[in-house]
Amino acid sequence: MSLSPEWFAEYSDRDKQRSLDSISVKEAESDLSMFRSSISPVAEETARWLYKNWTIEKFFQLHPTARLQLLKFIELELMAKQSNAEPLWHKIIETDFLKRNGIK
């Protein structure tokens, strides 16, 4: 599956709607699950919006897997371009998450 040119052209409409209605936790989790798929631009667009608009409180309402996906995107796509970028915290969180859940 791939996204149509119309989907890309409708970005400003989606952004305006999100500014009015925000994004639900379920919608965010669904969109973030699309990373590394043929429709990953959906996840990237949502992640950028969440990064700019959500509070930490809202962030922690996400399922841990979705939180990890969002952190990875923020660190690898957004923060990596900054010269003063911090360490990759998602790796620390991921290691702890896997260890607490008995996953190797």
PDB file of C-alpha atoms in Angstrom:
ATOM      1  CA  MET A   1       0.000   0.000   0.000  1.00  0.00           C
ATOM      2  CA  SER A   2       1.200   3.526  -0.681  1.00  0.00           C
ATOM      3  CA  LEU A   3      -0.126   7.000  -0.094  1.00  0.00           C
ATOM      4  CA  SER A   4      -1.693   8.980  -2.901  1.00  0.00           C
ATOM      5  CA  PRO A   5      -0.479  12.408  -4.021  1.00  0.00           C
ATOM      6  CA  GLU A   6      -3.763  13.749  -2.622  1.00  0.00           C
ATOM      7  CA  TRP A   7      -2.803  12.569   0.869  1.00  0.00           C
ATOM      8  CA  PHE A   8       0.375  14.655   0.730  1.00  0.00           C
ATOM      9  CA  ALA A   9      -1.511  17.641  -0.711  1.00  0.00           C
ATOM     10  CA  GLU A  10      -4.004  17.558   2.171  1.00  0.00           C
ATOM     11  CA  TYR A  11      -1.380  18.111   4.876  1.00  0.00           C
ATOM     12  CA  SER A  12      -2.479  21.656   5.742  1.00  0.00           C
ATOM     13  CA  ASP A  13      -6.104  20.525   6.129  1.00  0.00           C
ATOM     14  CA  ARG A  14      -5.062  17.745   8.530  1.00  0.00           C
ATOM     15  CA  ASP A  15      -2.822  20.140  10.442  1.00  0.00           C
ATOM     16  CA  LYS A  16      -5.658  22.668  10.866  1.00  0.00           C
ATOM     17  CA  GLN A  17      -8.014  19.929  12.031  1.00  0.00           C
ATOM     18  CA  ARG A  18      -5.458  18.653  14.537  1.00  0.00           C
ATOM     19  CA  SER A  19      -4.994  22.177  15.850  1.00  0.00           C
ATOM     20  CA  LEU A  20      -8.714  22.275  16.589  1.00  0.00           C
ATOM     21  CA  ASP A  21      -9.349  18.700  17.735  1.00  0.00           C
ATOM     22  CA  SER A  22      -5.887  17.466  18.728  1.00  0.00           C
ATOM     23  CA  ILE A  23      -5.061  13.763  18.267  1.00  0.00           C
ATOM     24  CA  SER A  24      -6.502  11.044  20.464  1.00  0.00           C
ATOM     25  CA  VAL A  25      -4.223   8.560  22.189  1.00  0.00           C
ATOM     26  CA  LYS A  26      -5.722   5.753  20.067  1.00  0.00           C
ATOM     27  CA  GLU A  27      -5.112   7.666  16.838  1.00  0.00           C
ATOM     28  CA  ALA A  28      -1.551   8.467  17.880  1.00  0.00           C
ATOM     29  CA  GLU A  29      -0.832   4.832  18.746  1.00  0.00           C
ATOM     30  CA  SER A  30      -2.320   3.657  15.459  1.00  0.00           C
ATOM     31  CA  ASP A  31      -0.339   6.172  13.415  1.00  0.00           C
ATOM     32  CA  LEU A  32       2.926   5.538  15.274  1.00  0.00           C
ATOM     33  CA  SER A  33       2.597   1.812  14.580  1.00  0.00           C
ATOM     34  CA  MET A  34       3.068   2.622  10.882  1.00  0.00           C
ATOM     35  CA  PHE A  35       6.772   3.422  11.220  1.00  0.00           C
ATOM     36  CA  ARG A  36       8.882   1.314   8.906  1.00  0.00           C
ATOM     37  CA  SER A  37       5.910   0.455   6.711  1.00  0.00           C
ATOM     38  CA  SER A  38       5.083   1.558   3.193  1.00  0.00           C
ATOM     39  CA  ILE A  39       2.946   4.321   4.693  1.00  0.00           C
ATOM     40  CA  SER A  40       5.465   5.584   7.238  1.00  0.00           C
ATOM     41  CA  PRO A  41       4.833   9.237   6.269  1.00  0.00           C
ATOM     42  CA  VAL A  42       1.607   8.933   8.296  1.00  0.00           C
ATOM     43  CA  ALA A  43       3.643   8.037  11.389  1.00  0.00           C
ATOM     44  CA  GLU A  44       6.229  10.724  10.710  1.00  0.00           C
ATOM     45  CA  GLU A  45       3.622  13.449  10.258  1.00  0.00           C
ATOM     46  CA  THR A  46       1.866  12.424  13.464  1.00  0.00           C
ATOM     47  CA  ALA A  47       5.141  12.192  15.390  1.00  0.00           C
ATOM     48  CA  ARG A  48       6.135  15.705  14.325  1.00  0.00           C
ATOM     49  CA  TRP A  49       2.757  17.049  15.407  1.00  0.00           C
ATOM     50  CA  LEU A  50       2.905  15.247  18.769  1.00  0.00           C
ATOM     51  CA  TYR A  51       6.434  16.522  19.384  1.00  0.00           C
ATOM     52  CA  LYS A  52       5.294  20.109  18.912  1.00  0.00           C
ATOM     53  CA  ASN A  53       1.885  19.930  20.578  1.00  0.00           C
ATOM     54  CA  TRP A  54       1.554  17.252  23.243  1.00  0.00           C
ATOM     55  CA  THR A  55       2.417  17.589  26.919  1.00  0.00           C
ATOM     56  CA  ILE A  56       4.479  15.074  28.852  1.00  0.00           C
ATOM     57  CA  GLU A  57       1.277  14.033  30.614  1.00  0.00           C
ATOM     58  CA  LYS A  58      -0.340  13.154  27.279  1.00  0.00           C
ATOM     59  CA  PHE A  59       2.850  11.397  26.137  1.00  0.00           C
ATOM     60  CA  PHE A  60       2.674   9.051  29.130  1.00  0.00           C
ATOM     61  CA  GLN A  61      -0.872   8.033  28.195  1.00  0.00           C
ATOM     62  CA  LEU A  62       0.578   6.241  25.163  1.00  0.00           C
ATOM     63  CA  HIS A  63       1.263   2.518  25.299  1.00  0.00           C
ATOM     64  CA  PRO A  64       4.975   1.964  26.085  1.00  0.00           C
ATOM     65  CA  THR A  65       5.629   0.635  22.568  1.00  0.00           C
ATOM     66  CA  ALA A  66       4.125   3.765  20.999  1.00  0.00           C
ATOM     67  CA  ARG A  67       6.134   5.948  23.408  1.00  0.00           C
ATOM     68  CA  LEU A  68       9.288   4.192  22.321  1.00  0.00           C
ATOM     69  CA  GLN A  69       8.458   4.685  18.635  1.00  0.00           C
ATOM     70  CA  LEU A  70       7.860   8.394  19.238  1.00  0.00           C
ATOM     71  CA  LEU A  71      11.113   8.774  21.187  1.00  0.00           C
ATOM     72  CA  LYS A  72      13.055   6.990  18.460  1.00  0.00           C
ATOM     73  CA  PHE A  73      11.635   9.297  15.824  1.00  0.00           C
ATOM     74  CA  ILE A  74      12.300  12.422  17.864  1.00  0.00           C
ATOM     75  CA  GLU A  75      15.869  11.414  18.599  1.00  0.00           C
ATOM     76  CA  LEU A  76      16.811   9.929  15.242  1.00  0.00           C
ATOM     77  CA  GLU A  77      14.991  12.321  12.933  1.00  0.00           C
ATOM     78  CA  LEU A  78      14.591  15.593  14.798  1.00  0.00           C
ATOM     79  CA  MET A  79      17.336  15.765  17.416  1.00  0.00           C
ATOM     80  CA  ALA A  80      20.077  14.149  15.326  1.00  0.00           C
ATOM     81  CA  LYS A  81      20.229  17.257  13.196  1.00  0.00           C
ATOM     82  CA  GLN A  82      21.136  19.402  16.210  1.00  0.00           C
ATOM     83  CA  SER A  83      24.780  19.799  17.087  1.00  0.00           C
ATOM     84  CA  ASN A  84      24.035  19.727  20.827  1.00  0.00           C
ATOM     85  CA  ALA A  85      21.920  16.551  20.693  1.00  0.00           C
ATOM     86  CA  GLU A  86      21.762  14.503  23.878  1.00  0.00           C
ATOM     87  CA  PRO A  87      22.412  10.738  24.104  1.00  0.00           C
ATOM     88  CA  LEU A  88      19.863   8.409  22.568  1.00  0.00           C
ATOM     89  CA  TRP A  89      17.509   8.029  25.531  1.00  0.00           C
ATOM     90  CA  HIS A  90      15.229   5.664  23.668  1.00  0.00           C
ATOM     91  CA  LYS A  91      17.981   3.023  23.830  1.00  0.00           C
ATOM     92  CA  ILE A  92      18.145   3.327  27.623  1.00  0.00           C
ATOM     93  CA  ILE A  93      14.355   3.195  27.928  1.00  0.00           C
ATOM     94  CA  GLU A  94      14.098   0.299  25.461  1.00  0.00           C
ATOM     95  CA  THR A  95      16.702  -1.738  27.341  1.00  0.00           C
ATOM     96  CA  ASP A  96      14.884  -1.140  30.622  1.00  0.00           C
ATOM     97  CA  PHE A  97      11.489  -1.962  29.054  1.00  0.00           C
ATOM     98  CA  LEU A  98      12.765  -5.221  27.566  1.00  0.00           C
ATOM     99  CA  LYS A  99      14.473  -6.220  30.796  1.00  0.00           C
ATOM    100  CA  ARG A 100      11.363  -5.522  32.937  1.00  0.00           C
ATOM    101  CA  ASN A 101       9.221  -7.563  30.553  1.00  0.00           C
ATOM    102  CA  GLY A 102      11.606 -10.498  30.313  1.00  0.00           C
ATOM    103  CA  ILE A 103      12.394  -9.917  26.645  1.00  0.00           C
ATOM    104  CA  LYS A 104      15.941 -10.359  25.381  1.00  0.00           C
TER     105      LYS A 104
END
